[in-house]
Amino acid sequence: MEMDQCSSKSRVIEFQQLFGSWATLLSRFYDDPKVAQLMKTRIGQFLSSHPFFALTVMLFGAMSAIPVGMFLSFALVTIIMSAVGLVFFEAFLLFVGGTTLLCVLSGIALFSVMVSFIFNALYFPISNILSRYNPNLTKQHDVQEKE
């Protein structure tokens, strides 16, 4: 039984030391100029007169900090990924558009070369045929050269 009294006395002493350290911490907290300024406001006075509500507000603020921080981090990462994704998507679209333009211009160039080749290939035989069947065409050309 003596052992129980000794342990209960040590517990009381530990509790008194803990209470003293909490009181010191709270007095330091209340001595802070920002806290003193807050306690002079209407909200500070209301929370001081309603400790249960103050504890509720403090617990809500402390417990909501992590979810709110995670949400803001998610929103920031989403915005960054959207911007980066948009840049990559626009680069991809520019690449596809540039490749399409290159293919179209290459097709136009090949078409121009083929039409030019066909036109030049047919020009000489047609001009020879026309000059045989209509000799006046070459005579007019010869007369113009003499003048």
Short mmCIF file of N, CA, C and O in Angstrom, two decimals:
data_model
loop_
_atom_site.label_atom_id
_atom_site.label_comp_id
_atom_site.label_asym_id
_atom_site.label_seq_id
_atom_site.Cartn_x
_atom_site.Cartn_y
_atom_site.Cartn_z
N MET A 1 0.80 -1.18 0.00
CA MET A 1 0.00 0.00 0.00
C MET A 1 0.86 1.26 0.00
O MET A 1 0.45 2.25 -0.60
N GLU A 2 1.97 1.16 0.65
CA GLU A 2 2.89 2.29 0.69
C GLU A 2 3.42 2.57 -0.72
O GLU A 2 3.66 3.72 -1.08
N MET A 3 3.56 1.51 -1.47
CA MET A 3 4.05 1.65 -2.83
C MET A 3 3.05 2.44 -3.69
O MET A 3 3.43 3.24 -4.51
N ASP A 4 1.75 2.18 -3.45
CA ASP A 4 0.72 2.89 -4.21
C ASP A 4 0.69 4.37 -3.87
O ASP A 4 0.50 5.22 -4.74
N GLN A 5 0.89 4.71 -2.60
CA GLN A 5 0.92 6.12 -2.20
C GLN A 5 2.13 6.82 -2.81
O GLN A 5 2.04 7.96 -3.23
N CYS A 6 3.24 6.10 -2.86
CA CYS A 6 4.47 6.69 -3.43
C CYS A 6 4.31 6.93 -4.92
O CYS A 6 4.70 7.97 -5.44
N SER A 7 3.70 5.97 -5.63
CA SER A 7 3.50 6.14 -7.07
C SER A 7 2.46 7.21 -7.35
O SER A 7 2.55 7.96 -8.32
N SER A 8 1.42 7.31 -6.52
CA SER A 8 0.41 8.35 -6.74
C SER A 8 0.98 9.73 -6.45
O SER A 8 0.64 10.70 -7.13
N LYS A 9 1.86 9.83 -5.45
CA LYS A 9 2.51 11.13 -5.19
C LYS A 9 3.42 11.53 -6.35
O LYS A 9 3.46 12.69 -6.74
N SER A 10 4.13 10.55 -6.93
CA SER A 10 5.01 10.87 -8.06
C SER A 10 4.18 11.27 -9.29
O SER A 10 4.57 12.13 -10.05
N ARG A 11 3.01 10.64 -9.40
CA ARG A 11 2.13 11.03 -10.52
C ARG A 11 1.60 12.45 -10.32
O ARG A 11 1.50 13.21 -11.28
N VAL A 12 1.27 12.79 -9.13
CA VAL A 12 0.78 14.15 -8.85
C VAL A 12 1.89 15.16 -9.13
O VAL A 12 1.65 16.21 -9.74
N ILE A 13 3.11 14.82 -8.72
CA ILE A 13 4.24 15.72 -8.97
C ILE A 13 4.50 15.86 -10.47
O ILE A 13 4.70 16.97 -10.97
N GLU A 14 4.43 14.75 -11.21
CA GLU A 14 4.61 14.80 -12.67
C GLU A 14 3.50 15.64 -13.32
O GLU A 14 3.76 16.42 -14.23
N PHE A 15 2.25 15.47 -12.83
CA PHE A 15 1.15 16.25 -13.38
C PHE A 15 1.34 17.73 -13.10
O PHE A 15 1.07 18.58 -13.96
N GLN A 16 1.81 18.08 -11.91
CA GLN A 16 2.05 19.48 -11.57
C GLN A 16 3.17 20.07 -12.43
O GLN A 16 3.07 21.21 -12.88
N GLN A 17 4.21 19.27 -12.70
CA GLN A 17 5.29 19.74 -13.58
C GLN A 17 4.77 19.94 -15.01
O GLN A 17 5.10 20.93 -15.67
N LEU A 18 3.96 18.99 -15.47
CA LEU A 18 3.39 19.12 -16.81
C LEU A 18 2.49 20.34 -16.89
O LEU A 18 2.53 21.10 -17.87
N PHE A 19 1.67 20.56 -15.87
CA PHE A 19 0.79 21.73 -15.84
C PHE A 19 1.60 23.01 -15.82
O PHE A 19 1.26 23.98 -16.51
N GLY A 20 2.71 23.01 -15.07
CA GLY A 20 3.57 24.19 -15.01
C GLY A 20 4.22 24.49 -16.36
O GLY A 20 4.29 25.65 -16.79
N SER A 21 4.66 23.44 -17.06
CA SER A 21 5.26 23.66 -18.38
C SER A 21 4.22 24.15 -19.38
O SER A 21 4.50 25.01 -20.22
N TRP A 22 2.97 23.61 -19.29
CA TRP A 22 1.90 24.08 -20.17
C TRP A 22 1.56 25.54 -19.87
O TRP A 22 1.31 26.33 -20.78
N ALA A 23 1.54 25.90 -18.60
CA ALA A 23 1.23 27.28 -18.21
C ALA A 23 2.31 28.22 -18.73
O ALA A 23 2.00 29.32 -19.23
N THR A 24 3.57 27.80 -18.64
CA THR A 24 4.67 28.62 -19.15
C THR A 24 4.54 28.79 -20.67
O THR A 24 4.71 29.89 -21.20
N LEU A 25 4.23 27.68 -21.35
CA LEU A 25 4.06 27.73 -22.81
C LEU A 25 2.90 28.63 -23.20
O LEU A 25 3.02 29.45 -24.12
N LEU A 26 1.79 28.53 -22.49
CA LEU A 26 0.63 29.38 -22.81
C LEU A 26 0.90 30.84 -22.52
O LEU A 26 0.47 31.73 -23.27
N SER A 27 1.63 31.12 -21.44
CA SER A 27 1.94 32.52 -21.14
C SER A 27 2.87 33.10 -22.20
O SER A 27 2.71 34.26 -22.61
N ARG A 28 3.81 32.29 -22.66
CA ARG A 28 4.66 32.75 -23.77
C ARG A 28 3.84 32.98 -25.03
O ARG A 28 4.06 33.92 -25.78
N PHE A 29 2.88 32.09 -25.26
CA PHE A 29 2.01 32.20 -26.43
C PHE A 29 1.17 33.47 -26.36
O PHE A 29 1.05 34.20 -27.34
N TYR A 30 0.60 33.77 -25.19
CA TYR A 30 -0.22 34.97 -25.04
C TYR A 30 0.61 36.24 -25.05
O TYR A 30 0.10 37.31 -25.38
N ASP A 31 1.89 36.14 -24.71
CA ASP A 31 2.76 37.33 -24.72
C ASP A 31 3.23 37.70 -26.13
O ASP A 31 3.77 38.79 -26.33
N ASP A 32 3.02 36.82 -27.08
CA ASP A 32 3.41 37.11 -28.46
C ASP A 32 2.58 38.30 -28.97
O ASP A 32 1.37 38.35 -28.77
N PRO A 33 3.24 39.30 -29.63
CA PRO A 33 2.48 40.51 -30.05
C PRO A 33 1.36 40.21 -31.05
O PRO A 33 0.30 40.84 -31.00
N LYS A 34 1.57 39.22 -31.92
CA LYS A 34 0.52 38.92 -32.91
C LYS A 34 -0.70 38.30 -32.22
O LYS A 34 -1.84 38.60 -32.57
N VAL A 35 -0.44 37.42 -31.24
CA VAL A 35 -1.54 36.79 -30.51
C VAL A 35 -2.24 37.85 -29.67
O VAL A 35 -3.48 37.87 -29.60
N ALA A 36 -1.49 38.73 -29.04
CA ALA A 36 -2.09 39.80 -28.23
C ALA A 36 -2.96 40.69 -29.11
O ALA A 36 -4.06 41.10 -28.70
N GLN A 37 -2.50 40.98 -30.31
CA GLN A 37 -3.28 41.81 -31.23
C GLN A 37 -4.56 41.08 -31.64
O GLN A 37 -5.62 41.68 -31.72
N LEU A 38 -4.45 39.76 -31.89
CA LEU A 38 -5.62 38.97 -32.25
C LEU A 38 -6.62 38.90 -31.10
O LEU A 38 -7.83 38.97 -31.31
N MET A 39 -6.12 38.77 -29.89
CA MET A 39 -7.01 38.65 -28.73
C MET A 39 -7.74 39.96 -28.44
O MET A 39 -8.77 39.95 -27.76
N LYS A 40 -7.28 41.07 -28.95
CA LYS A 40 -7.96 42.36 -28.76
C LYS A 40 -9.13 42.52 -29.74
O LYS A 40 -9.99 43.37 -29.54
N THR A 41 -9.16 41.74 -30.78
CA THR A 41 -10.25 41.85 -31.75
C THR A 41 -11.50 41.20 -31.18
O THR A 41 -11.47 40.49 -30.17
N ARG A 42 -12.63 41.40 -31.86
CA ARG A 42 -13.90 40.82 -31.42
C ARG A 42 -13.88 39.30 -31.50
O ARG A 42 -14.41 38.61 -30.63
N ILE A 43 -13.23 38.78 -32.56
CA ILE A 43 -13.14 37.32 -32.72
C ILE A 43 -12.30 36.72 -31.60
O ILE A 43 -12.67 35.70 -31.00
N GLY A 44 -11.18 37.35 -31.29
CA GLY A 44 -10.32 36.87 -30.20
C GLY A 44 -11.03 36.90 -28.86
O GLY A 44 -10.91 35.96 -28.07
N GLN A 45 -11.79 37.95 -28.59
CA GLN A 45 -12.52 38.04 -27.33
C GLN A 45 -13.62 36.98 -27.27
O GLN A 45 -13.87 36.37 -26.24
N PHE A 46 -14.28 36.74 -28.42
CA PHE A 46 -15.32 35.72 -28.47
C PHE A 46 -14.73 34.34 -28.21
O PHE A 46 -15.27 33.55 -27.43
N LEU A 47 -13.59 34.03 -28.88
CA LEU A 47 -12.96 32.73 -28.67
C LEU A 47 -12.41 32.58 -27.26
O LEU A 47 -12.42 31.49 -26.69
N SER A 48 -11.96 33.67 -26.67
CA SER A 48 -11.48 33.63 -25.29
C SER A 48 -12.61 33.35 -24.31
O SER A 48 -12.43 32.65 -23.32
N SER A 49 -13.80 33.87 -24.59
CA SER A 49 -14.94 33.65 -23.70
C SER A 49 -15.66 32.33 -23.98
O SER A 49 -16.47 31.90 -23.18
N HIS A 50 -15.38 31.68 -25.11
CA HIS A 50 -15.99 30.40 -25.48
C HIS A 50 -14.88 29.39 -25.78
O HIS A 50 -14.56 29.13 -26.95
N PRO A 51 -14.26 28.81 -24.77
CA PRO A 51 -13.10 27.93 -24.99
C PRO A 51 -13.44 26.66 -25.77
O PRO A 51 -12.62 26.16 -26.54
N PHE A 52 -14.66 26.12 -25.59
CA PHE A 52 -15.03 24.91 -26.34
C PHE A 52 -15.07 25.21 -27.84
O PHE A 52 -14.58 24.42 -28.65
N PHE A 53 -15.67 26.34 -28.20
CA PHE A 53 -15.72 26.73 -29.61
C PHE A 53 -14.32 27.01 -30.15
O PHE A 53 -14.01 26.66 -31.29
N ALA A 54 -13.46 27.63 -29.33
CA ALA A 54 -12.08 27.89 -29.74
C ALA A 54 -11.34 26.59 -30.01
O ALA A 54 -10.59 26.47 -30.99
N LEU A 55 -11.54 25.58 -29.13
CA LEU A 55 -10.92 24.28 -29.33
C LEU A 55 -11.44 23.62 -30.60
O LEU A 55 -10.67 23.03 -31.36
N THR A 56 -12.74 23.76 -30.84
CA THR A 56 -13.33 23.19 -32.07
C THR A 56 -12.73 23.84 -33.31
O THR A 56 -12.37 23.16 -34.27
N VAL A 57 -12.63 25.16 -33.29
CA VAL A 57 -12.05 25.88 -34.43
C VAL A 57 -10.59 25.50 -34.63
O VAL A 57 -10.13 25.27 -35.76
N MET A 58 -9.84 25.38 -33.52
CA MET A 58 -8.43 25.01 -33.63
C MET A 58 -8.28 23.60 -34.19
O MET A 58 -7.45 23.36 -35.08
N LEU A 59 -9.09 22.65 -33.68
CA LEU A 59 -9.01 21.27 -34.19
C LEU A 59 -9.42 21.20 -35.65
O LEU A 59 -8.78 20.50 -36.45
N PHE A 60 -10.47 21.93 -36.02
CA PHE A 60 -10.89 21.93 -37.42
C PHE A 60 -9.79 22.50 -38.31
O PHE A 60 -9.49 21.94 -39.36
N GLY A 61 -9.20 23.60 -37.88
CA GLY A 61 -8.13 24.20 -38.68
C GLY A 61 -6.92 23.28 -38.80
O GLY A 61 -6.34 23.13 -39.88
N ALA A 62 -6.55 22.63 -37.71
CA ALA A 62 -5.39 21.74 -37.75
C ALA A 62 -5.68 20.50 -38.58
O ALA A 62 -4.83 20.04 -39.35
N MET A 63 -6.89 19.95 -38.45
CA MET A 63 -7.21 18.72 -39.18
C MET A 63 -7.52 18.97 -40.65
O MET A 63 -7.35 18.08 -41.47
N SER A 64 -7.96 20.16 -40.98
CA SER A 64 -8.28 20.45 -42.38
C SER A 64 -7.06 20.94 -43.16
O SER A 64 -7.12 21.05 -44.39
N ALA A 65 -5.97 21.20 -42.48
CA ALA A 65 -4.79 21.73 -43.17
C ALA A 65 -4.22 20.71 -44.16
O ALA A 65 -3.87 21.06 -45.29
N ILE A 66 -4.15 19.45 -43.76
CA ILE A 66 -3.58 18.42 -44.65
C ILE A 66 -4.47 18.17 -45.86
O ILE A 66 -3.97 18.19 -47.00
N PRO A 67 -5.80 17.95 -45.71
CA PRO A 67 -6.62 17.76 -46.92
C PRO A 67 -6.62 18.98 -47.85
O PRO A 67 -6.57 18.83 -49.08
N VAL A 68 -6.68 20.17 -47.26
CA VAL A 68 -6.66 21.38 -48.09
C VAL A 68 -5.31 21.50 -48.81
O VAL A 68 -5.25 21.82 -50.01
N GLY A 69 -4.22 21.22 -48.10
CA GLY A 69 -2.90 21.25 -48.73
C GLY A 69 -2.78 20.22 -49.83
O GLY A 69 -2.21 20.49 -50.90
N MET A 70 -3.32 19.02 -49.60
CA MET A 70 -3.28 17.98 -50.64
C MET A 70 -4.11 18.39 -51.86
O MET A 70 -3.70 18.18 -53.00
N PHE A 71 -5.28 19.00 -51.61
CA PHE A 71 -6.10 19.46 -52.72
C PHE A 71 -5.39 20.54 -53.52
O PHE A 71 -5.40 20.52 -54.76
N LEU A 72 -4.78 21.50 -52.82
CA LEU A 72 -4.08 22.57 -53.53
C LEU A 72 -2.88 22.01 -54.30
O LEU A 72 -2.61 22.45 -55.42
N SER A 73 -2.20 21.03 -53.73
CA SER A 73 -1.09 20.39 -54.45
C SER A 73 -1.61 19.68 -55.69
O SER A 73 -1.02 19.76 -56.77
N PHE A 74 -2.74 18.97 -55.54
CA PHE A 74 -3.35 18.29 -56.68
C PHE A 74 -3.74 19.29 -57.76
O PHE A 74 -3.51 19.06 -58.96
N ALA A 75 -4.35 20.41 -57.35
CA ALA A 75 -4.75 21.43 -58.32
C ALA A 75 -3.54 22.01 -59.04
O ALA A 75 -3.56 22.20 -60.26
N LEU A 76 -2.47 22.28 -58.30
CA LEU A 76 -1.25 22.83 -58.90
C LEU A 76 -0.63 21.84 -59.88
O LEU A 76 -0.26 22.22 -61.00
N VAL A 77 -0.55 20.57 -59.47
CA VAL A 77 0.01 19.55 -60.36
C VAL A 77 -0.87 19.39 -61.60
O VAL A 77 -0.35 19.25 -62.72
N THR A 78 -2.18 19.45 -61.42
CA THR A 78 -3.09 19.34 -62.56
C THR A 78 -2.91 20.51 -63.53
O THR A 78 -2.87 20.31 -64.75
N ILE A 79 -2.78 21.70 -62.99
CA ILE A 79 -2.57 22.88 -63.85
C ILE A 79 -1.25 22.76 -64.60
O ILE A 79 -1.17 23.02 -65.81
N ILE A 80 -0.20 22.34 -63.90
CA ILE A 80 1.11 22.20 -64.55
C ILE A 80 1.05 21.12 -65.63
O ILE A 80 1.56 21.31 -66.74
N MET A 81 0.43 19.99 -65.31
CA MET A 81 0.33 18.90 -66.29
C MET A 81 -0.51 19.33 -67.49
O MET A 81 -0.20 18.95 -68.63
N SER A 82 -1.56 20.10 -67.25
CA SER A 82 -2.38 20.59 -68.36
C SER A 82 -1.56 21.51 -69.26
O SER A 82 -1.64 21.41 -70.49
N ALA A 83 -0.79 22.39 -68.65
CA ALA A 83 0.04 23.31 -69.44
C ALA A 83 1.09 22.54 -70.22
O ALA A 83 1.29 22.77 -71.42
N VAL A 84 1.76 21.60 -69.56
CA VAL A 84 2.79 20.81 -70.24
C VAL A 84 2.16 19.94 -71.31
O VAL A 84 2.66 19.84 -72.43
N GLY A 85 1.02 19.33 -70.97
CA GLY A 85 0.31 18.50 -71.95
C GLY A 85 -0.15 19.31 -73.14
O GLY A 85 -0.08 18.85 -74.28
N LEU A 86 -0.62 20.52 -72.88
CA LEU A 86 -1.05 21.40 -73.98
C LEU A 86 0.13 21.74 -74.87
O LEU A 86 -0.01 21.73 -76.10
N VAL A 87 1.28 22.00 -74.28
CA VAL A 87 2.47 22.31 -75.08
C VAL A 87 2.84 21.11 -75.94
O VAL A 87 3.10 21.25 -77.14
N PHE A 88 2.85 19.92 -75.32
CA PHE A 88 3.18 18.72 -76.10
C PHE A 88 2.13 18.45 -77.17
O PHE A 88 2.47 18.05 -78.28
N PHE A 89 0.85 18.65 -76.84
CA PHE A 89 -0.20 18.43 -77.82
C PHE A 89 -0.08 19.42 -78.97
O PHE A 89 -0.23 19.04 -80.14
N GLU A 90 0.20 20.69 -78.65
CA GLU A 90 0.38 21.67 -79.72
C GLU A 90 1.60 21.35 -80.56
O GLU A 90 1.58 21.50 -81.78
N ALA A 91 2.67 20.89 -79.93
CA ALA A 91 3.86 20.49 -80.68
C ALA A 91 3.54 19.31 -81.58
O ALA A 91 3.98 19.26 -82.73
N PHE A 92 2.75 18.37 -81.07
CA PHE A 92 2.34 17.22 -81.88
C PHE A 92 1.50 17.67 -83.07
O PHE A 92 1.70 17.22 -84.20
N LEU A 93 0.55 18.58 -82.81
CA LEU A 93 -0.29 19.08 -83.91
C LEU A 93 0.55 19.84 -84.94
O LEU A 93 0.32 19.71 -86.15
N LEU A 94 1.51 20.64 -84.48
CA LEU A 94 2.39 21.34 -85.42
C LEU A 94 3.22 20.34 -86.22
O LEU A 94 3.45 20.53 -87.42
N PHE A 95 3.68 19.27 -85.58
CA PHE A 95 4.44 18.24 -86.28
C PHE A 95 3.58 17.57 -87.35
O PHE A 95 4.01 17.39 -88.49
N VAL A 96 2.34 17.21 -86.99
CA VAL A 96 1.44 16.58 -87.95
C VAL A 96 1.12 17.55 -89.08
O VAL A 96 1.13 17.17 -90.27
N GLY A 97 0.85 18.82 -88.74
CA GLY A 97 0.56 19.81 -89.78
C GLY A 97 1.76 20.05 -90.69
O GLY A 97 1.61 20.16 -91.91
N GLY A 98 2.96 20.13 -90.10
CA GLY A 98 4.17 20.31 -90.91
C GLY A 98 4.44 19.13 -91.81
O GLY A 98 4.83 19.28 -92.98
N THR A 99 4.23 17.92 -91.28
CA THR A 99 4.42 16.72 -92.10
C THR A 99 3.40 16.68 -93.23
O THR A 99 3.74 16.34 -94.37
N THR A 100 2.16 17.04 -92.93
CA THR A 100 1.13 17.08 -93.97
C THR A 100 1.48 18.11 -95.04
O THR A 100 1.36 17.83 -96.25
N LEU A 101 1.92 19.28 -94.62
CA LEU A 101 2.32 20.31 -95.57
C LEU A 101 3.49 19.84 -96.43
O LEU A 101 3.49 20.06 -97.65
N LEU A 102 4.44 19.18 -95.82
CA LEU A 102 5.59 18.65 -96.56
C LEU A 102 5.14 17.62 -97.60
O LEU A 102 5.61 17.64 -98.75
N CYS A 103 4.22 16.75 -97.22
CA CYS A 103 3.71 15.74 -98.16
C CYS A 103 2.94 16.40 -99.31
O CYS A 103 3.10 16.02 -100.47
N VAL A 104 2.11 17.38 -98.98
CA VAL A 104 1.33 18.06 -100.02
C VAL A 104 2.26 18.80 -100.98
O VAL A 104 2.11 18.72 -102.20
N LEU A 105 3.26 19.53 -100.43
CA LEU A 105 4.19 20.26 -101.29
C LEU A 105 5.03 19.31 -102.13
O LEU A 105 5.32 19.61 -103.31
N SER A 106 5.41 18.18 -101.56
CA SER A 106 6.16 17.18 -102.35
C SER A 106 5.29 16.63 -103.47
O SER A 106 5.76 16.43 -104.60
N GLY A 107 4.02 16.38 -103.19
CA GLY A 107 3.10 15.91 -104.23
C GLY A 107 2.91 16.94 -105.33
O GLY A 107 2.89 16.60 -106.52
N ILE A 108 2.78 18.21 -104.93
CA ILE A 108 2.64 19.27 -105.94
C ILE A 108 3.91 19.38 -106.78
O ILE A 108 3.84 19.55 -108.02
N ALA A 109 5.08 19.27 -106.14
CA ALA A 109 6.34 19.33 -106.89
C ALA A 109 6.45 18.16 -107.86
O ALA A 109 6.84 18.33 -109.03
N LEU A 110 6.10 16.96 -107.40
CA LEU A 110 6.15 15.78 -108.28
C LEU A 110 5.16 15.93 -109.42
O LEU A 110 5.49 15.62 -110.59
N PHE A 111 3.96 16.42 -109.13
CA PHE A 111 2.97 16.65 -110.18
C PHE A 111 3.48 17.68 -111.19
O PHE A 111 3.33 17.49 -112.40
N SER A 112 4.10 18.76 -110.70
CA SER A 112 4.62 19.79 -111.60
C SER A 112 5.72 19.22 -112.50
O SER A 112 5.77 19.51 -113.70
N VAL A 113 6.61 18.42 -111.93
CA VAL A 113 7.68 17.82 -112.73
C VAL A 113 7.10 16.87 -113.77
O VAL A 113 7.53 16.89 -114.95
N MET A 114 6.14 16.06 -113.38
CA MET A 114 5.54 15.11 -114.33
C MET A 114 4.80 15.84 -115.45
O MET A 114 4.93 15.47 -116.63
N VAL A 115 4.01 16.86 -115.11
CA VAL A 115 3.30 17.62 -116.14
C VAL A 115 4.29 18.32 -117.04
O VAL A 115 4.12 18.34 -118.28
N SER A 116 5.34 18.87 -116.49
CA SER A 116 6.36 19.53 -117.30
C SER A 116 7.05 18.54 -118.22
O SER A 116 7.31 18.83 -119.40
N PHE A 117 7.38 17.36 -117.69
CA PHE A 117 8.01 16.33 -118.50
C PHE A 117 7.10 15.89 -119.63
O PHE A 117 7.53 15.78 -120.80
N ILE A 118 5.82 15.66 -119.31
CA ILE A 118 4.87 15.24 -120.34
C ILE A 118 4.69 16.34 -121.38
O ILE A 118 4.66 16.10 -122.59
N PHE A 119 4.57 17.58 -120.92
CA PHE A 119 4.41 18.70 -121.84
C PHE A 119 5.62 18.83 -122.78
O PHE A 119 5.46 18.99 -123.99
N ASN A 120 6.84 18.73 -122.22
CA ASN A 120 8.04 18.80 -123.05
C ASN A 120 8.19 17.60 -123.96
O ASN A 120 8.68 17.72 -125.08
N ALA A 121 7.76 16.43 -123.48
CA ALA A 121 7.84 15.22 -124.31
C ALA A 121 6.88 15.29 -125.48
O ALA A 121 7.16 14.78 -126.56
N LEU A 122 5.73 15.91 -125.28
CA LEU A 122 4.74 16.01 -126.36
C LEU A 122 4.92 17.25 -127.23
O LEU A 122 4.40 17.31 -128.34
N TYR A 123 5.67 18.23 -126.76
CA TYR A 123 5.81 19.48 -127.48
C TYR A 123 6.52 19.26 -128.84
O TYR A 123 6.04 19.74 -129.87
N PHE A 124 7.63 18.56 -128.83
CA PHE A 124 8.39 18.38 -130.06
C PHE A 124 7.66 17.52 -131.09
O PHE A 124 7.58 17.89 -132.26
N PRO A 125 7.09 16.39 -130.73
CA PRO A 125 6.35 15.63 -131.76
C PRO A 125 5.14 16.41 -132.29
O PRO A 125 4.87 16.37 -133.50
N ILE A 126 4.44 17.12 -131.42
CA ILE A 126 3.26 17.87 -131.88
C ILE A 126 3.70 19.01 -132.80
O ILE A 126 3.09 19.27 -133.84
N SER A 127 4.79 19.69 -132.44
CA SER A 127 5.25 20.78 -133.30
C SER A 127 5.75 20.23 -134.65
O SER A 127 5.54 20.87 -135.70
N ASN A 128 6.37 19.07 -134.69
CA ASN A 128 6.80 18.46 -135.96
C ASN A 128 5.61 18.03 -136.79
O ASN A 128 5.59 18.23 -138.02
N ILE A 129 4.58 17.46 -136.14
CA ILE A 129 3.38 17.04 -136.86
C ILE A 129 2.67 18.26 -137.43
O ILE A 129 2.24 18.27 -138.60
N LEU A 130 2.56 19.31 -136.66
CA LEU A 130 1.90 20.52 -137.13
C LEU A 130 2.68 21.18 -138.27
O LEU A 130 2.10 21.70 -139.21
N SER A 131 3.98 21.14 -138.17
CA SER A 131 4.76 21.76 -139.23
C SER A 131 4.68 20.95 -140.53
O SER A 131 4.78 21.52 -141.62
N ARG A 132 4.48 19.64 -140.46
CA ARG A 132 4.33 18.83 -141.68
C ARG A 132 2.97 19.05 -142.33
O ARG A 132 2.87 19.12 -143.55
N TYR A 133 1.92 19.11 -141.51
CA TYR A 133 0.59 19.26 -142.07
C TYR A 133 0.22 20.71 -142.34
O TYR A 133 -0.67 20.97 -143.12
N ASN A 134 0.87 21.64 -141.73
CA ASN A 134 0.58 23.05 -141.95
C ASN A 134 1.91 23.78 -142.11
O ASN A 134 2.41 24.36 -141.17
N PRO A 135 2.47 23.76 -143.29
CA PRO A 135 3.79 24.37 -143.50
C PRO A 135 3.77 25.90 -143.35
O PRO A 135 4.81 26.51 -143.18
N ASN A 136 2.61 26.52 -143.41
CA ASN A 136 2.54 27.97 -143.27
C ASN A 136 3.03 28.43 -141.88
O ASN A 136 3.53 29.55 -141.74
N LEU A 137 2.90 27.57 -140.88
CA LEU A 137 3.33 27.94 -139.53
C LEU A 137 4.84 28.15 -139.49
O LEU A 137 5.32 29.10 -138.89
N THR A 138 5.58 27.30 -140.16
CA THR A 138 7.04 27.45 -140.14
C THR A 138 7.47 28.57 -141.06
O THR A 138 8.47 29.24 -140.76
N LYS A 139 6.75 28.85 -142.14
CA LYS A 139 7.12 29.93 -143.04
C LYS A 139 6.93 31.28 -142.35
O LYS A 139 7.74 32.16 -142.51
N GLN A 140 5.84 31.42 -141.62
CA GLN A 140 5.63 32.67 -140.89
C GLN A 140 6.73 32.87 -139.86
O GLN A 140 7.24 33.98 -139.71
N HIS A 141 7.15 31.81 -139.30
CA HIS A 141 8.24 31.90 -138.31
C HIS A 141 9.53 32.28 -139.01
O HIS A 141 10.29 33.10 -138.51
N ASP A 142 9.77 31.75 -140.18
CA ASP A 142 10.98 32.08 -140.92
C ASP A 142 10.94 33.54 -141.39
O ASP A 142 11.95 34.23 -141.36
N VAL A 143 9.77 34.02 -141.82
CA VAL A 143 9.64 35.39 -142.26
C VAL A 143 9.89 36.34 -141.09
O VAL A 143 10.55 37.36 -141.24
N GLN A 144 9.39 36.02 -139.95
CA GLN A 144 9.58 36.86 -138.78
C GLN A 144 11.07 36.91 -138.38
O GLN A 144 11.57 37.93 -137.97
N GLU A 145 11.77 35.80 -138.56
CA GLU A 145 13.19 35.78 -138.22
C GLU A 145 14.00 36.65 -139.19
O GLU A 145 14.95 37.28 -138.81
N LYS A 146 13.61 36.68 -140.48
CA LYS A 146 14.33 37.48 -141.48
C LYS A 146 14.12 38.97 -141.24
O LYS A 146 14.97 39.76 -141.58
N GLU A 147 13.01 39.35 -140.76
CA GLU A 147 12.73 40.77 -140.52
C GLU A 147 13.51 41.19 -139.34
O GLU A 147 14.21 42.04 -139.15
#
